[in-house]
XYZ file of C-alpha atoms in Angstrom:
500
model
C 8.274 12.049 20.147
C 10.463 15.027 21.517
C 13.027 15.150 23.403
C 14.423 18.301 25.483
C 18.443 17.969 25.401
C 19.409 20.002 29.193
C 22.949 20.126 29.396
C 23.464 19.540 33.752
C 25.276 22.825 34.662
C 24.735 25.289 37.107
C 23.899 28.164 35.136
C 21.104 26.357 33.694
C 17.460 27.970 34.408
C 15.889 24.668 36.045
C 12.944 26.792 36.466
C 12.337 26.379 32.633
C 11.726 22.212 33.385
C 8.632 21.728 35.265
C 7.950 18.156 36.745
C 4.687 17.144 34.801
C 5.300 15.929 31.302
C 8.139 18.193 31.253
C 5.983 21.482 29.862
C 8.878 23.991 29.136
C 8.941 27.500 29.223
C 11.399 29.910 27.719
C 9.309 32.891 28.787
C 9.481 33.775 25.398
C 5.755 34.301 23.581
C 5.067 31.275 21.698
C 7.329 28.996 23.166
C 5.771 26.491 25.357
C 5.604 23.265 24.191
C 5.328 19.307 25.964
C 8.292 17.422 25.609
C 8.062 13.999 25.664
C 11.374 13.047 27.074
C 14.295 15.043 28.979
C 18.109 14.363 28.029
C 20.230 15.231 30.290
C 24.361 15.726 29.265
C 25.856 14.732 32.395
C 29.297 15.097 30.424
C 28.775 19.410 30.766
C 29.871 18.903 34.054
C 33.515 17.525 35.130
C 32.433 15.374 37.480
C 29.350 13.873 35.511
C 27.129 14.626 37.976
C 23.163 14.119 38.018
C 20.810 17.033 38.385
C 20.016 18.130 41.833
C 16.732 17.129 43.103
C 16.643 20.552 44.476
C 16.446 22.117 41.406
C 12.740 20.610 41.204
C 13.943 17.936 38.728
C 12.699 14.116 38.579
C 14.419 11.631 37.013
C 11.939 8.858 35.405
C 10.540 7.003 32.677
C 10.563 9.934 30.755
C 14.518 10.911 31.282
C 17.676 10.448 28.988
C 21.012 10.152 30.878
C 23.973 10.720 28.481
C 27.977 10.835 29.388
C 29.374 11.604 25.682
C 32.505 9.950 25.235
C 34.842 13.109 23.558
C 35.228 11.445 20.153
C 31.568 11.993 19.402
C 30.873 15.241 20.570
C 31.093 15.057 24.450
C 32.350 17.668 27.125
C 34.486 15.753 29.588
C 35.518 12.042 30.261
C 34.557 9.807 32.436
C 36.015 6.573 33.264
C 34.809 3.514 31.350
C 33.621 1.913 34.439
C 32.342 4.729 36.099
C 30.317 5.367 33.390
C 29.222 2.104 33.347
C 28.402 2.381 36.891
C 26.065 5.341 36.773
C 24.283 3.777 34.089
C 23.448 0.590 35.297
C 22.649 2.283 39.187
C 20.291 5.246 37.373
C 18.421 2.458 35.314
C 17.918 0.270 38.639
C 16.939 3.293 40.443
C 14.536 5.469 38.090
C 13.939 3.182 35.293
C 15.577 6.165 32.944
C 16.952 5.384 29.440
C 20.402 5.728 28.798
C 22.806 7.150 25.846
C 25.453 4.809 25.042
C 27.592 4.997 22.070
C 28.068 2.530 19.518
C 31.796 2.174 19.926
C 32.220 2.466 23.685
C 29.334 -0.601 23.627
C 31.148 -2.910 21.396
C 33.928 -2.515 23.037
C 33.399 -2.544 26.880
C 30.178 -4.304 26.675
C 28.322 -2.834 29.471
C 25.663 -5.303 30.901
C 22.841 -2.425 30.594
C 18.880 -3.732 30.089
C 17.753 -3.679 26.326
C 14.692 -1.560 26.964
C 16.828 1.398 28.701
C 19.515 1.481 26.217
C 19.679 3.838 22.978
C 23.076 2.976 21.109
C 24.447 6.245 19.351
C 26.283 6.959 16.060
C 28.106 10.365 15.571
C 29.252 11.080 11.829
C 29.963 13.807 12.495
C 33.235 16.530 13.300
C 33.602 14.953 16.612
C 34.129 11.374 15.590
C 35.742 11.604 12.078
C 38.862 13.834 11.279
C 38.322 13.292 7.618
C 34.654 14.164 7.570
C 34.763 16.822 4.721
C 36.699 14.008 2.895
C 33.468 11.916 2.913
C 30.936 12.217 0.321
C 27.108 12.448 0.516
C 27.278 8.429 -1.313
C 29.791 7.308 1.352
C 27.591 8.821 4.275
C 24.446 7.019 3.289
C 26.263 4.017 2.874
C 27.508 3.978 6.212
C 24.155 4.676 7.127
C 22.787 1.598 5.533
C 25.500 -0.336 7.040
C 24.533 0.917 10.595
C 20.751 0.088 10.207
C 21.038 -3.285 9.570
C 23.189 -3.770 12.035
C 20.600 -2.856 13.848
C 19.233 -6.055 13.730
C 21.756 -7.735 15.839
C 21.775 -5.082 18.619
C 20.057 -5.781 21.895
C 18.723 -2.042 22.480
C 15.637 -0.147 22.294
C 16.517 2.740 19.606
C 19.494 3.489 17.600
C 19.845 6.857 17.208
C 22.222 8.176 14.410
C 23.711 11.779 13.992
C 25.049 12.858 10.673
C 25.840 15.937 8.113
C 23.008 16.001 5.295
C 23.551 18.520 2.538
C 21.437 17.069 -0.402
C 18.056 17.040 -0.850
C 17.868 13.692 -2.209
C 19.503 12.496 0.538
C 16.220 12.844 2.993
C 14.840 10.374 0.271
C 17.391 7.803 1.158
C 17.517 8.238 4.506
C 13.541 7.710 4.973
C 13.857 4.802 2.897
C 16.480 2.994 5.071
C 14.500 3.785 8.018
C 11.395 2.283 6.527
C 13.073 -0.555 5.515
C 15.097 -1.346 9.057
C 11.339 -2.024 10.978
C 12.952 -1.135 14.400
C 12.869 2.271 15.833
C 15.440 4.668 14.962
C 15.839 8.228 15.919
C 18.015 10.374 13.098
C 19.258 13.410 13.685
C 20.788 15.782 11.260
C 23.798 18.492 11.006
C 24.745 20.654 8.588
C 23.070 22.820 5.949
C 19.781 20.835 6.148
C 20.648 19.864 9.572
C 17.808 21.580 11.667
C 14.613 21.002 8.418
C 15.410 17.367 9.100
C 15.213 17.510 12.361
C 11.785 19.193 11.760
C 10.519 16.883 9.696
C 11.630 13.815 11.406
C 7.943 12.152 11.096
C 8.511 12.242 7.277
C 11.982 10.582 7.737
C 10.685 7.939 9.298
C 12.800 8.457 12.339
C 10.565 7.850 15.841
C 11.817 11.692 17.802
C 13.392 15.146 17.545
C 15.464 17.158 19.732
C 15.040 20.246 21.083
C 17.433 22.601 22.905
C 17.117 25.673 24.980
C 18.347 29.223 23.483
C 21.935 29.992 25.143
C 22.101 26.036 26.576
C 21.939 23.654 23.668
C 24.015 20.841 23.265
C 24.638 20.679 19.494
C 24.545 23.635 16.903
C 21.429 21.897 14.755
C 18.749 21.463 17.384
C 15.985 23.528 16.980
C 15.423 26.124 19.990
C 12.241 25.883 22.168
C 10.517 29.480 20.369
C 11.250 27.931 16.783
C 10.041 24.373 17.749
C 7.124 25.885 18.727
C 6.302 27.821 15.285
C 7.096 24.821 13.301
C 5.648 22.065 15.407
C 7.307 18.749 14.393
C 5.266 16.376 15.806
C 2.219 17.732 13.889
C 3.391 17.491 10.416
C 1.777 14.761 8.528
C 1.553 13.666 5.075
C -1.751 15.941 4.950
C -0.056 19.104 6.206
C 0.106 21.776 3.206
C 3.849 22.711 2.889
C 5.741 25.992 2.289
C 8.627 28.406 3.125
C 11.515 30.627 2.494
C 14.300 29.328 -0.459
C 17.531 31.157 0.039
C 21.169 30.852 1.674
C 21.402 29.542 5.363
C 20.158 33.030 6.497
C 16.151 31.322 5.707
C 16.455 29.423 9.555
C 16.460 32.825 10.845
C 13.569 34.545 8.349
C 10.579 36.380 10.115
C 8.056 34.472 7.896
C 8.663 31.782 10.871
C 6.492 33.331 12.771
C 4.948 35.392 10.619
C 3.044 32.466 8.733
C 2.841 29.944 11.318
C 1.352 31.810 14.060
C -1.440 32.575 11.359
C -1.795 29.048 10.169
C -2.022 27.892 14.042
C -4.653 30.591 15.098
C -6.565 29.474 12.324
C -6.125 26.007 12.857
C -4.899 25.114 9.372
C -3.128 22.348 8.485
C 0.137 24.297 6.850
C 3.495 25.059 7.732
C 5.726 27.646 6.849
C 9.499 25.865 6.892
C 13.344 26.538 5.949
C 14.561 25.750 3.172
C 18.011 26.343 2.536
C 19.779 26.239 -0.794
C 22.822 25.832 -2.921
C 21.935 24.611 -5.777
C 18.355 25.397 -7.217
C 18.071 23.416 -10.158
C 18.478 20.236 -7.926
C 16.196 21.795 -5.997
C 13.366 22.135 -7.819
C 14.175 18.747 -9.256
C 13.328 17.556 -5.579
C 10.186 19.243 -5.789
C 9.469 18.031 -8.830
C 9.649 14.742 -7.921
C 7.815 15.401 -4.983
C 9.263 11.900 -3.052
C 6.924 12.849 0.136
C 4.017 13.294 -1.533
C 3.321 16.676 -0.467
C 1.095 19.316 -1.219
C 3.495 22.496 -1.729
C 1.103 26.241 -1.629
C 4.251 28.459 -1.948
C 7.720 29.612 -1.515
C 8.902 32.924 -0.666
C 12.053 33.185 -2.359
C 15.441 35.063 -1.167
C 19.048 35.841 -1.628
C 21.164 34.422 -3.401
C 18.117 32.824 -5.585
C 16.051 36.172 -6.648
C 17.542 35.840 -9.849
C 18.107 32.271 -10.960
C 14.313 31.043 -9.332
C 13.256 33.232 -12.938
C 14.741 30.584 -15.282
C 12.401 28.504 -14.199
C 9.384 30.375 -14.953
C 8.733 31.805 -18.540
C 13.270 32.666 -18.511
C 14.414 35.690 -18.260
C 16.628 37.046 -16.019
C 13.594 39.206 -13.509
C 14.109 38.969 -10.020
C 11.545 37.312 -8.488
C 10.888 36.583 -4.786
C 7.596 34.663 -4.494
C 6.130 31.611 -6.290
C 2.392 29.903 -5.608
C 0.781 26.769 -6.332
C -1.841 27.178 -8.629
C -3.501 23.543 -8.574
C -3.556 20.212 -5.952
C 0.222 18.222 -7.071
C 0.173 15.887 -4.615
C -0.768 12.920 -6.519
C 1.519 13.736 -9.179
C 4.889 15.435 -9.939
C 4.831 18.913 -9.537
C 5.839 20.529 -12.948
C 6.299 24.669 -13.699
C 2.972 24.915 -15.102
C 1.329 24.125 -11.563
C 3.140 27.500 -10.158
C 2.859 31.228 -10.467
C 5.661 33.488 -10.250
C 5.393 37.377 -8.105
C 7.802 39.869 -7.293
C 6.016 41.063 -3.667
C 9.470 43.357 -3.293
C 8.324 45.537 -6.030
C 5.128 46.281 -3.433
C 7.127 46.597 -0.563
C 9.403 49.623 -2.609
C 6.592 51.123 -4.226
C 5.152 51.683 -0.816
C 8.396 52.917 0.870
C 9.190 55.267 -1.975
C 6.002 57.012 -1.662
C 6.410 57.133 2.541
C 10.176 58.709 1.495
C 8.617 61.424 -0.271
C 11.614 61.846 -3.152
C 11.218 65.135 -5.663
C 12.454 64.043 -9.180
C 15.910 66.312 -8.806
C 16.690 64.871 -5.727
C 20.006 61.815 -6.103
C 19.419 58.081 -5.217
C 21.991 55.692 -3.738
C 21.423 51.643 -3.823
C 23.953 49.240 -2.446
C 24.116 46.220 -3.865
C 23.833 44.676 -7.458
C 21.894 41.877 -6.701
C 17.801 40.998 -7.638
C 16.642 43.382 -4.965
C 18.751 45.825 -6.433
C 17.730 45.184 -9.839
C 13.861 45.374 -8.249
C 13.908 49.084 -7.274
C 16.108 49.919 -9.947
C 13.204 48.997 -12.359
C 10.770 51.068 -10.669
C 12.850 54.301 -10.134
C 11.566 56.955 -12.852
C 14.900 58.905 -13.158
C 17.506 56.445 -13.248
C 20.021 59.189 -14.354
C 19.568 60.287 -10.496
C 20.339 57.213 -9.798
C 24.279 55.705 -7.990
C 24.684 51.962 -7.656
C 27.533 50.936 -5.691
C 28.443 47.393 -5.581
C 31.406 45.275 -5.123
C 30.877 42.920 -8.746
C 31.898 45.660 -10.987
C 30.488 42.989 -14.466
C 27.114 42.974 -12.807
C 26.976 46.662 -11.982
C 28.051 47.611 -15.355
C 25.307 45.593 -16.923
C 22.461 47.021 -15.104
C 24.207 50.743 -15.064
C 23.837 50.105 -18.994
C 20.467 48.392 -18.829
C 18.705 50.805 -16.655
C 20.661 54.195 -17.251
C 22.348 54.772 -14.128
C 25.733 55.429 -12.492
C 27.833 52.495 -11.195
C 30.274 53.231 -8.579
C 32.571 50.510 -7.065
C 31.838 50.039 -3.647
C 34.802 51.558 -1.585
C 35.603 53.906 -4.469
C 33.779 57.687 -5.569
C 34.250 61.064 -3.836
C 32.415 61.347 -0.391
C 28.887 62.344 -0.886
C 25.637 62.827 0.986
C 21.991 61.248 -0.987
C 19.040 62.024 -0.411
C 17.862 58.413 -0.190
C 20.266 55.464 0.810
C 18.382 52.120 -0.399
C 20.630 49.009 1.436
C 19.686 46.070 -0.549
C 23.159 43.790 0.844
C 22.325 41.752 3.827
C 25.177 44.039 5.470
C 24.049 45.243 9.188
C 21.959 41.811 9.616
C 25.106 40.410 11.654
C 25.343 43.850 13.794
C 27.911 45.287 11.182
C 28.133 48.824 10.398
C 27.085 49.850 6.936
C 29.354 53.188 7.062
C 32.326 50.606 6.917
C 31.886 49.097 4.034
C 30.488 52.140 2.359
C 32.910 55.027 3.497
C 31.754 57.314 0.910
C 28.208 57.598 1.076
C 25.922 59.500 3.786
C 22.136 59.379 3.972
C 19.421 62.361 4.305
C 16.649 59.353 4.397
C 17.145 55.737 4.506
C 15.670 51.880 3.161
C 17.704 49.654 4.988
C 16.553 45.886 3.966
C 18.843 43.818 6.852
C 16.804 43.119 9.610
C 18.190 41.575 13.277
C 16.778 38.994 15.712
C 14.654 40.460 18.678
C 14.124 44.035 19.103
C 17.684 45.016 17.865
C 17.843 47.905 15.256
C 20.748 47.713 12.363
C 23.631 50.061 13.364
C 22.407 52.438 9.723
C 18.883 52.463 11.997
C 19.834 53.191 15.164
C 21.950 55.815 13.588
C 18.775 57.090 12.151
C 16.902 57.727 15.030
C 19.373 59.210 17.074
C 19.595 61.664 14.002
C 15.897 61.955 13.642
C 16.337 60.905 9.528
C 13.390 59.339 7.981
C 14.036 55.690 7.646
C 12.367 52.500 6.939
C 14.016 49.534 8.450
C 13.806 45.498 7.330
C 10.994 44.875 9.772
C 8.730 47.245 7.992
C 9.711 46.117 4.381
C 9.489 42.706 5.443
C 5.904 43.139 6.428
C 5.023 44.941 3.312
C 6.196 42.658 0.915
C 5.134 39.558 3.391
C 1.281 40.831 3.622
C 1.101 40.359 -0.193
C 2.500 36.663 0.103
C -0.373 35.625 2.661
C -2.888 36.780 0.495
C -1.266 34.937 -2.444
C -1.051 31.980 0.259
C -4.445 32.245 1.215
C -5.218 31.969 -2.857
C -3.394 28.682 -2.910
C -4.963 27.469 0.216
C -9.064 27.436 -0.590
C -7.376 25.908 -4.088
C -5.322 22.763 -2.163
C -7.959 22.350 0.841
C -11.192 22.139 -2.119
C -13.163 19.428 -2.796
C -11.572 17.484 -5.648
C-alpha cells in the first residue's frame, strides 16, 4: 500500500488531498496518483494539533496520526500523556491508526487497541548519535533483533526506518521480512534510501511513503511527480527492470520520465529506476547474482562510472555509457556475456558538432578529464586545436599525450576566447556559474552537458541566449544520446517479452 506523509501546517496546500481515496494532485503533469493511506505529522505544529475539518480533510480508516517524539526524527514535544490522550480519543472517534514509537511504548505503555497501533523504529540520525559509528553488519542485526520481537508485540505493523548503503543489504532485509510472517513496513535512508522505498513489494515490506514536493517529512520519500513515473505498487517479480548507474545525481536523471512515461503509454511491464553507486564491482556482483530474480533490459550508465563500467566488458579503459541485455537471465545468474556494451554519447557529439558548424582552423575548449571528456576527445579530427582544462593534472596529461592535445590546469592559462566551449563537468547542474571555476576561458559557441530540474537554464545557457551564441544545452544532448538507448531498449524488450 501507499501512504501520503502531510505534515499538519498551515502553509500546506489542503487542496492537493481530496476526500475520496485520497487522489492527490500536485498539479504537476504526471503526478496524480491514489494513496492508500494519509499520515498526518501532528508534531509540525507546536501545539499538535489535528487538521481542520475546514480544510476539506476527513479523518478515517484510511488516516495515520503521528506525534514524533524528538529522538526519532520529530518536530516538537508533546507531553507523554497528552499524547497518549489524543491517541486513544482519535482511535475512539475515527477508527484512525496511530504512530507510536517503540521506545515511548515500552516505556509508558499506552493502553491503545492492537489493530490501530503501528510501533516505529528510527535508526537513524535522530535516534542514534553514533550512527556513522555503526556498520552495515551491526544495522541488520539490529534489524533482526527488532523483527522477532515482533512476535511479542500486540500491534498491527511494525514499521522500521533505517540507513541502507549496500546492495546486499536489500537481500537481507527481504529475507528477515519473509521470515518474520507479520506485516512490516521498512523504510529506507541514505544512498539507497528512496530505490528501497520504490521497491518495497520486492522487500517484502507491506507500504511506501510518499511526500509532497516543498512539504515532506523526511529527506528519502519519494515526491508525488516521481512516485508517479516509477509506480511502486506495480512492480512485480514480472516487471522488466532498468535504469541509470552513477553517483547520487541518477534520483534526479531525465530518463525518469523519459523511459517510464513510454513504458506506461505503451502499457509495458518495465521500469526505468535509480541506481546509485559507489562501488561497481559489488555492483555488478549484485546483478550477477540476481537475488530478485529479475529480468534486467539495460542500464544507462553515468558519472563517475563511464570509465570503470568498461572493465567489465572486453577491458579497456573506453568510456562507455550504455549497456543492454542481450538474452532472458532471469532464471539464472546474469554473467557479462548476456550484455552489450554502447557509447550513445559519441551520437549525441557527433550530432552537436555538426549543428556547431566548426572549420578545421578554428580552437576547441573541453572542461573536464573525465569519460565524457575522453568521448569527444576521440572523435575531434584536429586534436592539436584542441585545450583540455581539468583540475586532475595525471589524468589530463595522459589523454593530452594519448590524443595529441593541450592540457591546461583548470584555473591556470592566459585569458582566451574558443570558438567552441564543450562543458563535460556536472558544474552549472546545482545553479553554479561555469565562468567561476573557469576564469580564463570565453565561448563564441557552446556544449554545455549539466542540465537543471524544471524549465531552469544553466547560468553558461542563459548567458547564451541573452548573447545570442549558438549553444546546445543538457536537455538537448540528453535527448540525443537518450533516443539511441530506447531503441537499444526496445531491442532488449521483443528479446525478454518472447516466447521461450
Amino acid at each position: 500500500m501507499t501512504i501520503l506523509s502531510v505534515p499538519v501546517i498551515p502553509e500546506f496546500p489542503w487542496r492537493l488531498l481530496s476526500n475520496s481515496k485520497k487522489q492527490i494532485n500536485d498539479s504537476e503533469p504526471g503526478s496524480k496518483l491514489l494513496c492508500d493511506l494519509t499520515e498526518f505529522r501532528l508534531d509540525y505544529n507546536q501545539h499538535c494539533k489535528l487538521p481542520n475539518v475546514s480544510s476539506g480533510v476527513e479523518l478515517n480508516r484510511r488516516s495515520i496520526l503521528t506525534i514524533r517524539e524528538l529522538n526519532e526524527g520529530g518536530v516538537y514535544r508533546l507531553e507523554p500523556q497528552k499524547k497518549i490522550a489524543i491517541y486513544r480519543d482519535c482511535i475512539e472517534k475515527y477508527d484512525c491508526y496511530v504512530d507510536c514509537e517503540l521506545s515511548f511504548w515500552k516505556e509508558h505503555q499506552p493502553d491503545l487497541k492492537r489493530q490501530n497501533l503501528i510501533l516505529s523504529v528510527h535508526l537513524t540520525a535522530g535516534s542514534s548519535p553514533n550512527k556513522h559509528q555503526v556498520s552495515s553488519v551491526e544495522r541488520m542485526v539490529k534489524i533482526e533483533e527488532l523483527l522477532k520481537e515482533f512476535e511479542d508485540f500486540d500491534a498491527k505493523y511494525l514499521k522500521i526506518v533505517s540507513n541502507i548503503e549496500n546492495y546486499s543489504d536489500l537481500d537481507t532485509i527481504s529475507r528477515l521480512i519473509e521470515n518474520i510472517g507479520r506485516p512490516v513496513i521498512y523504510q529506507g535512508t541514505g544512498l539507497l534510501g528512496k530505490l528501497s522505498r520504490i521497491l518495497y513489494k520486492s522487500l517484502g515490506s507491506c507500504a511506501t511513503y510518499y511526500g509532497v514536493a516543498g512539504f515532506k517529512t523526511s529527506p528519502d520519500q519519494l515526491c508525488l511527480k516521481g512516485a508517479s513515473y516509477w509506480q511502486p505498487k506495480d512492480i512485480t517479480a514480472e516487471t522488466l527492470i532498468g535504469g541509470i548507474i552513477g553517483g547520487k545525481q541518477v534520483y534526479s536523471s531525465l530518463g525518469h520520465e523519459y523511459y517510464n512515461t513510454y513504458f506506461q503509454e505503451r502499457k509495458i511491464n518495465a521500469v526505468y529506476l535509480p541506481f546509485p553507486v559507489k562501488d561497481l564491482e559489488s555492483f555488478w556482483a549484485w546483478i550477477r547474482k540476481n537475488p530478485f530474480r529479475w529480468n534486467f533490459y539495460g542500464f544507462s550508465v553515468t558519472m563517475p562510472h563511464k570509465k570503470k563500467v568498461s572493465r567489465f566488458f572486453g577491458g579497456g579503459e573506453r568510456p562507455l555509457n550504455f549497456v543492454v541485455s542481450k538474452t532472458k537471465v532471469a532464471d539464472q545468474s546474469p554473467s557479462y556475456l548476456d550484455w552489450q556494451a554502447y557509447n550513445t554519447d559519441k551520437i549525441a557529439f557527433q550530432k552537436g558538432l555538426a549543428f556547431m558548424q566548426l572549420l578545421h582552423s578554428e580552437p576547441v575548449c573541453i572542461l573536464g578529464t573525465g569519460g565524457t571528456a575522453e568521448t569527444v576527445l576521440s572523435i575531434l579530427e584536429h586534436p592539436e586545436r584542441v585545450f583540455l582544462y581539468g583540475r586532475n593534472r595525471a589524468r589530463g596529461e595522459c589523454l593530452a599525450a594519448l590524443y595529441g592535445c593541450t592540457f591546461v590546469d583548470q584555473g591556470g592559462g592566459f585569458c582566451r576566447t574558443y570558438n567552441l566551449v564543450i562543458n563535460c563537468t556536472p558544474i552549472g547542474s546545482n545553479g553554479e556559474d561555469l565562468d567561476d571555476f573557469f576564469p580564463n576561458v570565453r565561448a563564441e559557441k557552446i556544449i554545455d552537458l549539466p542540465y537543471r530540474e524544471g524549465d531552469l537554464d544553466t547560468v553558461i545557457i542563459a548567458k547564451a541566449k541573452k548573447n545570442s551564441l549558438r549553444f546546445v544545452d543538457g536537455k538537448t544532448f540528453w535527448k540525443w544520446q537518450a533516443d539511441k538507448q530506447k531503441e537499444l531498449i526496445e531491442k532488449a524488450l521483443r528479446i525478454l517479452t518472447s516466447e521461450s
